[in-house]
Amino acid sequence: MSKILIVDDDVYLCALLKEVLTDEGHEVHCEHCGESGLAYLQSNAVDLVLLDVMLPNIDGLQVARRICQRFATPILMLTALGDEPSMLEGLQAGADHYLAKPFRVPELLARITVILRRVGLERQRQSISQCHTSLNEQISRLPLTGTESELLEYLIKNNGVVVSKAELQKEVLKKELSPFDRNLDMHVSNIRRKMVQSGLSKQHIKTVRGKGYSFVERV
């Protein structure tokens, strides 16, 4: 459920938009002046602001600038001024999209969907990046021997790829693979044990029967 803040002094329009957007599955809150809209943002996280330009006291352009200074919340600006200079002024103030009144509800919903999809994708990228950073930091603190460290680094460099035992033996351990040599398997076992002891899953290193080993970030 996305949280949407509507800042518009038209009480009737706010009520109408709130009803439409609530039916679409969004959580909606309305404010009727710029100051109260900014105050609400200060203490509540929202995914999108629908912002009117013609507001009492401070206009929507000033509100948009202040939102951009303090928050990363996207703005869809609503205005009766549909001329190109007004639209450019709104975009320069920080609006992500600009919709002239009167507008059709399907067009509004389409623009909201586009913005929220972008927000969702950005959050997903940030989450993946944070997970990746956290995993790297944890791995860097593992009490590995020199050989174990080189072996894990080689697997990580080939993230998601199955690396044969013969390749690991040759590239990391610097000798040819022997059918009775369990040295490589012992190193992998030690790495997994140390990962578990440090709070990581041993499943980051997958054994692919008859082929070799593969490092995977997400388990």
Short mmCIF file of C-alpha atoms in Angstrom, two decimals:
data_model
loop_
_atom_site.label_atom_id
_atom_site.label_comp_id
_atom_site.label_asym_id
_atom_site.label_seq_id
_atom_site.Cartn_x
_atom_site.Cartn_y
_atom_site.Cartn_z
CA MET A 1 0.00 0.00 0.00
CA SER A 2 1.46 3.34 -1.09
CA LYS A 3 1.06 6.45 1.07
CA ILE A 4 0.01 9.58 -0.82
CA LEU A 5 -0.20 13.13 0.55
CA ILE A 6 -2.53 15.57 -1.22
CA VAL A 7 -1.81 19.26 -0.63
CA ASP A 8 -4.63 21.31 -2.18
CA ASP A 9 -6.91 24.06 -0.83
CA ASP A 10 -9.85 22.71 -2.84
CA VAL A 11 -11.57 20.65 -0.14
CA TYR A 12 -14.04 19.07 -2.57
CA LEU A 13 -11.29 17.99 -4.98
CA CYS A 14 -9.27 16.54 -2.08
CA ALA A 15 -12.26 14.49 -0.94
CA LEU A 16 -12.84 13.24 -4.49
CA LEU A 17 -9.19 12.32 -5.04
CA LYS A 18 -8.99 10.64 -1.66
CA GLU A 19 -11.99 8.47 -2.51
CA VAL A 20 -10.61 7.52 -5.93
CA LEU A 21 -7.10 6.76 -4.68
CA THR A 22 -8.34 4.85 -1.64
CA ASP A 23 -10.40 2.65 -3.98
CA GLU A 24 -7.16 2.01 -5.89
CA GLY A 25 -5.57 0.67 -2.70
CA HIS A 26 -3.57 3.71 -1.60
CA GLU A 27 -3.44 5.26 1.85
CA VAL A 28 -4.30 8.95 1.42
CA HIS A 29 -3.96 12.01 3.65
CA CYS A 30 -5.04 15.55 2.75
CA GLU A 31 -3.72 18.95 3.82
CA HIS A 32 -5.07 22.29 2.58
CA CYS A 33 -2.08 24.64 2.79
CA GLY A 34 1.65 24.47 2.20
CA GLU A 35 2.69 24.86 5.84
CA SER A 36 0.53 22.01 7.08
CA GLY A 37 1.68 19.83 4.18
CA LEU A 38 5.32 20.39 5.08
CA ALA A 39 4.57 19.79 8.76
CA TYR A 40 2.89 16.48 7.90
CA LEU A 41 5.89 15.39 5.81
CA GLN A 42 8.19 16.22 8.70
CA SER A 43 6.67 13.48 10.83
CA ASN A 44 5.19 11.05 8.30
CA ALA A 45 6.83 9.07 5.52
CA VAL A 46 4.94 9.22 2.22
CA ASP A 47 5.60 7.76 -1.22
CA LEU A 48 4.15 10.60 -3.32
CA VAL A 49 2.91 14.18 -2.92
CA LEU A 50 0.09 15.53 -5.09
CA LEU A 51 0.74 19.26 -4.86
CA ASP A 52 -1.43 22.14 -6.04
CA VAL A 53 0.37 25.27 -7.25
CA MET A 54 -2.21 27.84 -6.11
CA LEU A 55 -2.05 27.53 -2.32
CA PRO A 56 -2.66 30.13 0.40
CA ASN A 57 0.30 31.76 2.18
CA ILE A 58 3.13 29.90 0.39
CA ASP A 59 2.46 28.64 -3.11
CA GLY A 60 3.08 25.14 -4.42
CA LEU A 61 6.34 26.10 -6.11
CA GLN A 62 7.84 27.19 -2.80
CA VAL A 63 6.50 24.04 -1.15
CA ALA A 64 8.06 21.90 -3.90
CA ARG A 65 11.45 23.56 -3.37
CA ARG A 66 11.30 22.95 0.39
CA ILE A 67 10.27 19.34 -0.12
CA CYS A 68 13.25 18.79 -2.43
CA GLN A 69 15.59 20.38 0.12
CA ARG A 70 14.46 18.15 2.99
CA PHE A 71 13.04 14.96 1.50
CA ALA A 72 13.43 12.58 -1.45
CA THR A 73 9.66 12.32 -1.96
CA PRO A 74 8.47 12.53 -5.60
CA ILE A 75 6.01 15.31 -6.46
CA LEU A 76 3.14 15.32 -8.95
CA MET A 77 2.13 18.96 -9.36
CA LEU A 78 -1.49 19.83 -10.06
CA THR A 79 -2.35 23.27 -11.43
CA ALA A 80 -4.85 25.28 -13.41
CA LEU A 81 -1.90 26.90 -15.19
CA GLY A 82 -1.25 24.57 -18.10
CA ASP A 83 0.96 26.79 -20.25
CA GLU A 84 4.51 25.72 -21.04
CA PRO A 85 6.32 28.38 -18.93
CA SER A 86 4.26 27.39 -15.86
CA MET A 87 4.99 23.73 -16.45
CA LEU A 88 8.71 24.41 -16.82
CA GLU A 89 8.67 26.49 -13.64
CA GLY A 90 7.03 23.61 -11.78
CA LEU A 91 9.56 21.08 -13.04
CA GLN A 92 12.43 23.41 -12.14
CA ALA A 93 10.99 23.75 -8.64
CA GLY A 94 11.33 20.00 -8.20
CA ALA A 95 8.15 18.41 -9.54
CA ASP A 96 8.60 14.99 -11.14
CA HIS A 97 5.42 15.29 -13.22
CA TYR A 98 3.05 18.13 -14.03
CA LEU A 99 -0.70 17.72 -14.63
CA ALA A 100 -2.94 20.62 -15.67
CA LYS A 101 -6.45 21.01 -14.27
CA PRO A 102 -9.00 19.92 -15.21
CA PHE A 103 -7.57 16.44 -15.73
CA ARG A 104 -9.05 13.05 -16.39
CA VAL A 105 -8.84 10.56 -13.52
CA PRO A 106 -7.39 7.75 -15.71
CA GLU A 107 -4.52 10.05 -16.72
CA LEU A 108 -3.86 10.95 -13.08
CA LEU A 109 -3.85 7.28 -12.08
CA ALA A 110 -1.50 6.42 -14.94
CA ARG A 111 0.99 9.10 -13.88
CA ILE A 112 0.79 7.98 -10.25
CA THR A 113 1.44 4.38 -11.31
CA VAL A 114 4.52 5.42 -13.29
CA ILE A 115 5.96 7.42 -10.39
CA LEU A 116 5.28 4.74 -7.77
CA ARG A 117 6.76 2.04 -10.02
CA ARG A 118 9.95 4.08 -10.25
CA VAL A 119 9.97 4.57 -6.48
CA GLY A 120 9.57 0.82 -5.96
CA LEU A 121 12.39 -0.02 -8.35
CA GLU A 122 14.71 2.50 -6.69
CA ARG A 123 13.99 1.06 -3.25
CA GLN A 124 14.62 -2.43 -4.58
CA ARG A 125 17.98 -1.34 -6.01
CA GLN A 126 18.92 0.30 -2.72
CA SER A 127 17.94 -2.81 -0.78
CA ILE A 128 20.04 -5.04 -3.05
CA SER A 129 22.97 -2.63 -2.78
CA GLN A 130 22.72 -2.53 1.01
CA CYS A 131 22.54 -6.34 1.19
CA HIS A 132 25.54 -6.61 -1.11
CA THR A 133 27.55 -4.13 0.98
CA SER A 134 26.62 -5.87 4.21
CA LEU A 135 27.62 -9.27 2.83
CA ASN A 136 30.96 -7.94 1.58
CA GLU A 137 31.68 -6.39 4.95
CA GLN A 138 30.88 -9.63 6.78
CA ILE A 139 33.01 -11.65 4.39
CA SER A 140 35.92 -9.23 4.79
CA ARG A 141 35.89 -9.90 8.55
CA LEU A 142 36.03 -13.69 8.26
CA PRO A 143 39.16 -15.18 9.92
CA LEU A 144 40.35 -16.90 6.73
CA THR A 145 43.79 -18.24 5.95
CA GLY A 146 45.57 -16.87 2.88
CA THR A 147 44.53 -19.83 0.73
CA GLU A 148 40.94 -19.75 1.98
CA SER A 149 40.74 -16.03 1.23
CA GLU A 150 42.06 -16.49 -2.31
CA LEU A 151 39.66 -19.36 -2.90
CA LEU A 152 36.63 -17.38 -1.71
CA GLU A 153 37.68 -14.30 -3.70
CA TYR A 154 37.94 -16.42 -6.84
CA LEU A 155 34.43 -17.80 -6.31
CA ILE A 156 33.03 -14.32 -5.59
CA LYS A 157 34.67 -12.96 -8.75
CA ASN A 158 32.72 -15.63 -10.65
CA ASN A 159 29.50 -14.91 -8.74
CA GLY A 160 26.67 -17.19 -9.87
CA VAL A 161 28.95 -19.26 -12.12
CA VAL A 162 29.79 -22.89 -11.39
CA VAL A 163 33.57 -23.13 -11.19
CA SER A 164 35.02 -26.60 -11.68
CA LYS A 165 37.20 -28.20 -9.05
CA ALA A 166 39.94 -28.56 -11.64
CA GLU A 167 39.92 -24.81 -12.32
CA LEU A 168 39.96 -23.93 -8.61
CA GLN A 169 42.75 -26.41 -7.98
CA LYS A 170 44.85 -24.98 -10.79
CA GLU A 171 44.13 -21.25 -10.41
CA VAL A 172 44.08 -21.02 -6.60
CA LEU A 173 45.95 -24.02 -5.22
CA LYS A 174 48.44 -23.94 -8.13
CA LYS A 175 48.44 -27.68 -8.86
CA GLU A 176 46.56 -30.16 -10.98
CA LEU A 177 43.49 -31.91 -9.57
CA SER A 178 44.07 -35.46 -8.33
CA PRO A 179 41.18 -37.94 -7.90
CA PHE A 180 42.23 -38.65 -4.32
CA ASP A 181 43.18 -35.10 -3.30
CA ARG A 182 40.59 -33.75 -0.82
CA ASN A 183 42.57 -30.57 -0.10
CA LEU A 184 40.20 -28.32 -2.05
CA ASP A 185 37.11 -29.79 -0.40
CA MET A 186 38.71 -29.30 3.01
CA HIS A 187 39.35 -25.61 2.29
CA VAL A 188 35.75 -25.10 1.19
CA SER A 189 34.52 -26.90 4.29
CA ASN A 190 36.63 -24.62 6.50
CA ILE A 191 35.31 -21.50 4.75
CA ARG A 192 31.73 -22.64 5.24
CA ARG A 193 32.35 -23.40 8.91
CA LYS A 194 33.80 -19.93 9.48
CA MET A 195 30.89 -18.33 7.61
CA VAL A 196 28.39 -20.07 9.86
CA GLN A 197 30.35 -19.09 12.98
CA SER A 198 30.21 -15.46 11.80
CA GLY A 199 26.44 -15.53 11.25
CA LEU A 200 26.48 -16.11 7.47
CA SER A 201 24.82 -18.98 5.67
CA LYS A 202 27.04 -21.75 4.36
CA GLN A 203 24.67 -21.85 1.37
CA HIS A 204 26.52 -18.87 -0.10
CA ILE A 205 28.88 -21.53 -1.46
CA LYS A 206 26.88 -24.09 -3.40
CA THR A 207 28.18 -27.55 -4.25
CA VAL A 208 27.16 -28.57 -7.76
CA ARG A 209 27.56 -32.34 -7.82
CA GLY A 210 29.95 -33.55 -10.48
CA LYS A 211 30.84 -30.00 -11.56
CA GLY A 212 32.30 -27.84 -8.79
CA TYR A 213 31.38 -24.90 -6.58
CA SER A 214 29.42 -21.69 -7.05
CA PHE A 215 29.16 -18.55 -4.92
CA VAL A 216 25.68 -16.94 -4.69
CA GLU A 217 24.83 -13.67 -2.92
CA ARG A 218 21.17 -14.36 -2.16
CA VAL A 219 20.28 -17.54 -0.29
#
